[in-house]
JSON list of C-alpha atoms in Angstrom, two decimals:
[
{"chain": "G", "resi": 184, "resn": "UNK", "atom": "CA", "xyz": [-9.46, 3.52, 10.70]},
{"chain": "G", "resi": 185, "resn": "UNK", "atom": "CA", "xyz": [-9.01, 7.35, 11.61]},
{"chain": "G", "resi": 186, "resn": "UNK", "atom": "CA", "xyz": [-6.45, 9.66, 12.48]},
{"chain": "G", "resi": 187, "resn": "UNK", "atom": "CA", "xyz": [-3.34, 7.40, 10.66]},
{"chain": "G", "resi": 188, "resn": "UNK", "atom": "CA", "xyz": [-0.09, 9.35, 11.79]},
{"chain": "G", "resi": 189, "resn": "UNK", "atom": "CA", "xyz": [2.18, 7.03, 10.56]},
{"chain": "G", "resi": 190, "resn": "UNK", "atom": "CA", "xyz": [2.14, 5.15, 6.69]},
{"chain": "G", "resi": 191, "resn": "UNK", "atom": "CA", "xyz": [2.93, 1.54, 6.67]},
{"chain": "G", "resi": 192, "resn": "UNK", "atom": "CA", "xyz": [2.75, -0.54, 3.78]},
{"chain": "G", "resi": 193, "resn": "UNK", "atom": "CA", "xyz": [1.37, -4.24, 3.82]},
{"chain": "G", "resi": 194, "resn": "UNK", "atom": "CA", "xyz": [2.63, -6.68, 2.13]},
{"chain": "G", "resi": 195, "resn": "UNK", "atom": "CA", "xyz": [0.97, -9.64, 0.52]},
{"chain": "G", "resi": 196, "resn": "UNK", "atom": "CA", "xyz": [2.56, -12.12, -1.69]},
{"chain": "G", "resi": 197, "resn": "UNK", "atom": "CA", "xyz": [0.91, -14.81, -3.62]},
{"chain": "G", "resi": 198, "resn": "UNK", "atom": "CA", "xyz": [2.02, -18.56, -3.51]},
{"chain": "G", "resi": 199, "resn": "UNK", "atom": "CA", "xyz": [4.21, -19.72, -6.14]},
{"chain": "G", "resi": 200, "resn": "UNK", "atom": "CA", "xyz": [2.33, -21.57, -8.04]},
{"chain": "G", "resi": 201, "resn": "UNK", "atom": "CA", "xyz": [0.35, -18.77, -8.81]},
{"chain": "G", "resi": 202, "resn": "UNK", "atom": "CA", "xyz": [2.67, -16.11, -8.80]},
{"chain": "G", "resi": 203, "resn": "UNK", "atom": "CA", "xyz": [2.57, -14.31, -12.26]},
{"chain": "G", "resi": 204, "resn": "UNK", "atom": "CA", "xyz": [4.75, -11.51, -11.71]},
{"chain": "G", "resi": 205, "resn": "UNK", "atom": "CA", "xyz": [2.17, -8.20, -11.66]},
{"chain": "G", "resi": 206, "resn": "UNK", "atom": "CA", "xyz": [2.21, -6.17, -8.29]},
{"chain": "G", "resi": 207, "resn": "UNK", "atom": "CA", "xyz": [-0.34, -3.44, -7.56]},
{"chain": "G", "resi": 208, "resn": "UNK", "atom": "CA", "xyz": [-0.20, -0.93, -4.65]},
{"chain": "G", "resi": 209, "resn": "UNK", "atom": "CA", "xyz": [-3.66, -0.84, -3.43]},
{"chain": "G", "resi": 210, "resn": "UNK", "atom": "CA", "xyz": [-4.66, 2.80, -1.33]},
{"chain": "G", "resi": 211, "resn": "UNK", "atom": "CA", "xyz": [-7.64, 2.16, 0.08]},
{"chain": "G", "resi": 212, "resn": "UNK", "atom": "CA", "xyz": [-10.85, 4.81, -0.08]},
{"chain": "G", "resi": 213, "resn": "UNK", "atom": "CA", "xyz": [-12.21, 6.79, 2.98]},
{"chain": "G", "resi": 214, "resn": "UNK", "atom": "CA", "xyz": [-12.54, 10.71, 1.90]},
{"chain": "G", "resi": 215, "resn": "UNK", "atom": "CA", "xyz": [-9.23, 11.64, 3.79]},
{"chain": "G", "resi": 216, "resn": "UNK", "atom": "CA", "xyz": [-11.50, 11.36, 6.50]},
{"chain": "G", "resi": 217, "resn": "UNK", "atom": "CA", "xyz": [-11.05, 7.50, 7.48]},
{"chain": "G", "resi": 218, "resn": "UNK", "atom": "CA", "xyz": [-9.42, 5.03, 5.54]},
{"chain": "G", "resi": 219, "resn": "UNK", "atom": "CA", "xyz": [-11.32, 1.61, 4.57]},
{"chain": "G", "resi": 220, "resn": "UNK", "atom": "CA", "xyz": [-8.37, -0.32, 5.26]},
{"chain": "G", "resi": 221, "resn": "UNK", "atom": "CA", "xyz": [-10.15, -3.79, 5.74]},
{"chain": "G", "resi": 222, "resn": "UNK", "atom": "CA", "xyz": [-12.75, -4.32, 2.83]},
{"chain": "G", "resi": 223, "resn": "UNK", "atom": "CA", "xyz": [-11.09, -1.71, 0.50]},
{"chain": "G", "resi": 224, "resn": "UNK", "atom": "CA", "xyz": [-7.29, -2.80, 1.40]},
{"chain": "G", "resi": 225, "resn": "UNK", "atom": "CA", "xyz": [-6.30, -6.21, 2.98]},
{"chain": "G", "resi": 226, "resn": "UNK", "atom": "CA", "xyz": [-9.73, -7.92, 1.47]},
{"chain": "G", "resi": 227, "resn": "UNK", "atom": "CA", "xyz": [-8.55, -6.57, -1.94]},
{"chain": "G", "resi": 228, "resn": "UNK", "atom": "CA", "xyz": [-4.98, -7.46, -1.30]},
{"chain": "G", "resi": 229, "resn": "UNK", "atom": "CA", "xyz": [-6.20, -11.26, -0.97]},
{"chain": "G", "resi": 230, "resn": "UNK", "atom": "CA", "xyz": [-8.39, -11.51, -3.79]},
{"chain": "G", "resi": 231, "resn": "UNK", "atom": "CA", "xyz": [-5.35, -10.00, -6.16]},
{"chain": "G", "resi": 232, "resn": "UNK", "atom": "CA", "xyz": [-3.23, -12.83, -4.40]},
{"chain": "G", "resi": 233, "resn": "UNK", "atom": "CA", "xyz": [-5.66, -15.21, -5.21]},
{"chain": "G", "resi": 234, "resn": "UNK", "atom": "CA", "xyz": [-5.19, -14.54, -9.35]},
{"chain": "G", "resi": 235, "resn": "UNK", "atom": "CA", "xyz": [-1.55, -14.49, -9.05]},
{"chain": "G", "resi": 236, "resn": "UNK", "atom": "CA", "xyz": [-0.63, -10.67, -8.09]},
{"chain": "G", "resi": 237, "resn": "UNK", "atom": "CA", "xyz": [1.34, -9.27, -5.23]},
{"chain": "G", "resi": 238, "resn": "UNK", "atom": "CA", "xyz": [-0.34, -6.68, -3.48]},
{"chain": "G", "resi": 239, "resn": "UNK", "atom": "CA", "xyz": [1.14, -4.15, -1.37]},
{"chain": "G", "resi": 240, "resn": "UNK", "atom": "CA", "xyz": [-1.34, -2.15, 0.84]},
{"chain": "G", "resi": 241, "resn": "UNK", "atom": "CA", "xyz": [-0.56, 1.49, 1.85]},
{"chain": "G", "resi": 242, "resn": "UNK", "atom": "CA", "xyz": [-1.47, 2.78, 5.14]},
{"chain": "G", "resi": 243, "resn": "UNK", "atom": "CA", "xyz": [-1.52, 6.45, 4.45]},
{"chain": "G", "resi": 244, "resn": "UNK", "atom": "CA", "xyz": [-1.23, 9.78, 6.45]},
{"chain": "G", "resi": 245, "resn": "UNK", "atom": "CA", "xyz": [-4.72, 11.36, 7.02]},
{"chain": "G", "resi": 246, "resn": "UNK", "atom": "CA", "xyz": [-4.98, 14.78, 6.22]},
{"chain": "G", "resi": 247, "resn": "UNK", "atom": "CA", "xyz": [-4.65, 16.61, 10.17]},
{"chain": "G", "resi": 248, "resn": "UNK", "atom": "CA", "xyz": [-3.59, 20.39, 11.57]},
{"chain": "G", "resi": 249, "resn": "UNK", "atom": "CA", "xyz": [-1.86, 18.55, 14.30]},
{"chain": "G", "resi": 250, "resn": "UNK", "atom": "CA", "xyz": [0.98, 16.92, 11.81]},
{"chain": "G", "resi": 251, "resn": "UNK", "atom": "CA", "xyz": [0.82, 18.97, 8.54]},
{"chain": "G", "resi": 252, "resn": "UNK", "atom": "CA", "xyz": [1.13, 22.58, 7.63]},
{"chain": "G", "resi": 253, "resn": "UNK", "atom": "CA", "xyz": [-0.21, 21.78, 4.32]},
{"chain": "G", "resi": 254, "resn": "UNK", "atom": "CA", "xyz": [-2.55, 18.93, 4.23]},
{"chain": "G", "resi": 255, "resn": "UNK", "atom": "CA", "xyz": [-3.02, 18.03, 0.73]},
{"chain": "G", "resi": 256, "resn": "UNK", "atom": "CA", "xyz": [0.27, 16.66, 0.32]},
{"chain": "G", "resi": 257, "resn": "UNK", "atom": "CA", "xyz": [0.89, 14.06, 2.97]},
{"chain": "G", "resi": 258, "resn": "UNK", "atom": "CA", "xyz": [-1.49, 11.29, 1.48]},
{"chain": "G", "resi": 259, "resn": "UNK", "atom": "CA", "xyz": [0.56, 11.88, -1.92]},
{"chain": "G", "resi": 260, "resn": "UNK", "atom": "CA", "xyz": [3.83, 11.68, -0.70]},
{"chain": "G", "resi": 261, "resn": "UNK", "atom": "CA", "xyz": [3.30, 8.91, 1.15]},
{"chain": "G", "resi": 262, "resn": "UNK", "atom": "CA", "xyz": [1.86, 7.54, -2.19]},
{"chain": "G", "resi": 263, "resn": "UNK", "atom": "CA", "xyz": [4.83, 8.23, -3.59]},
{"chain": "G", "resi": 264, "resn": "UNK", "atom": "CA", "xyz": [6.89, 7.00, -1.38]},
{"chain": "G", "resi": 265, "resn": "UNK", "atom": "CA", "xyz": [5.62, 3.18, -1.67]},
{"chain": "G", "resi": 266, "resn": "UNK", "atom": "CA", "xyz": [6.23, 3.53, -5.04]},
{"chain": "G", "resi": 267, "resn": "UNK", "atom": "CA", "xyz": [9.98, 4.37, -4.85]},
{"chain": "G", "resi": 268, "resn": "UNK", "atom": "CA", "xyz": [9.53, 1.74, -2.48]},
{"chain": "G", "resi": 269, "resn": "UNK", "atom": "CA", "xyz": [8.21, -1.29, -4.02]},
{"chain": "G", "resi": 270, "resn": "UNK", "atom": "CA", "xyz": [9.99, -0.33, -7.31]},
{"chain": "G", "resi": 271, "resn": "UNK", "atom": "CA", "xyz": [13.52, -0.66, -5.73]},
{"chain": "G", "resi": 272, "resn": "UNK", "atom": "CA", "xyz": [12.32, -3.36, -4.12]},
{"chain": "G", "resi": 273, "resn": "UNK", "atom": "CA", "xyz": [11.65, -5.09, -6.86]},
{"chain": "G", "resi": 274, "resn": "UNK", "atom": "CA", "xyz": [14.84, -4.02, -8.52]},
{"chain": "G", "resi": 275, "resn": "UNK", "atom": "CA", "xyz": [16.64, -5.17, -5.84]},
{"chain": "G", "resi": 276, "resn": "UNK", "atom": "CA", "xyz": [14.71, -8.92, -5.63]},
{"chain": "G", "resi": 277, "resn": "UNK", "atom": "CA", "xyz": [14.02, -8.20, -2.07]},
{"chain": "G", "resi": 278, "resn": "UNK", "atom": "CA", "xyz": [10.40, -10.31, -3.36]},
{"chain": "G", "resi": 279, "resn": "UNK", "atom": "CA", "xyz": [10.46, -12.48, -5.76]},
{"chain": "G", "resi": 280, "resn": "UNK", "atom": "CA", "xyz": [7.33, -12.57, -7.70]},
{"chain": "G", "resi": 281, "resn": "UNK", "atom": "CA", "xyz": [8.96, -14.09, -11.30]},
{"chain": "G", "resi": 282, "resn": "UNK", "atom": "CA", "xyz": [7.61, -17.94, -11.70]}
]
């Protein structure tokens, strides 16, 4: 996937019976230039469900003149921003990922 404009974050929850309560944020690999959001995002999302943890799978800003005046900090705040994100999520028990 190339020239991401806009960050979304996937998520993927695993059933309850296996649910054990860790969550990762998974930001998949691509040199800023791409992003390997298939076998290095949702395929590692589903194995992580698979052993019990939710995974949440950030779709982040490439690095691009056309959007950014400095481009080495739109990948990290977006980074950031699922954080603050899944945290208060969490917090708030918008998912429940307790047995």
């Amino acid at each position: 996937m190339s020239k991401v404009s806009e960050p979304t974050l996937t998520v993927f929850l695993p059933s309850k019976e296996k649910a054990t309560g860790a969550a990762v944020i998974i930001c998949p690999g691509g040199g800023y230039g791409i992003l390997a959001i298939n076998h290095e995002g949702y395929n590692v999302a589903k194995r992580f469900n698979e052993v019990g943890v939710a995974a949440f799978v950030l779709k982040y800003r490439l690095p691009s003149d056309a959007i950014m005046i400095d481009k080495s900090f739109g990948p990290l705040m977006d980074a950031e921003q699922a954080m603050y994100i899944v945290g208060d999520e969490l917090r708030n028990g918008m998912w429940i990922l307790l047995k």
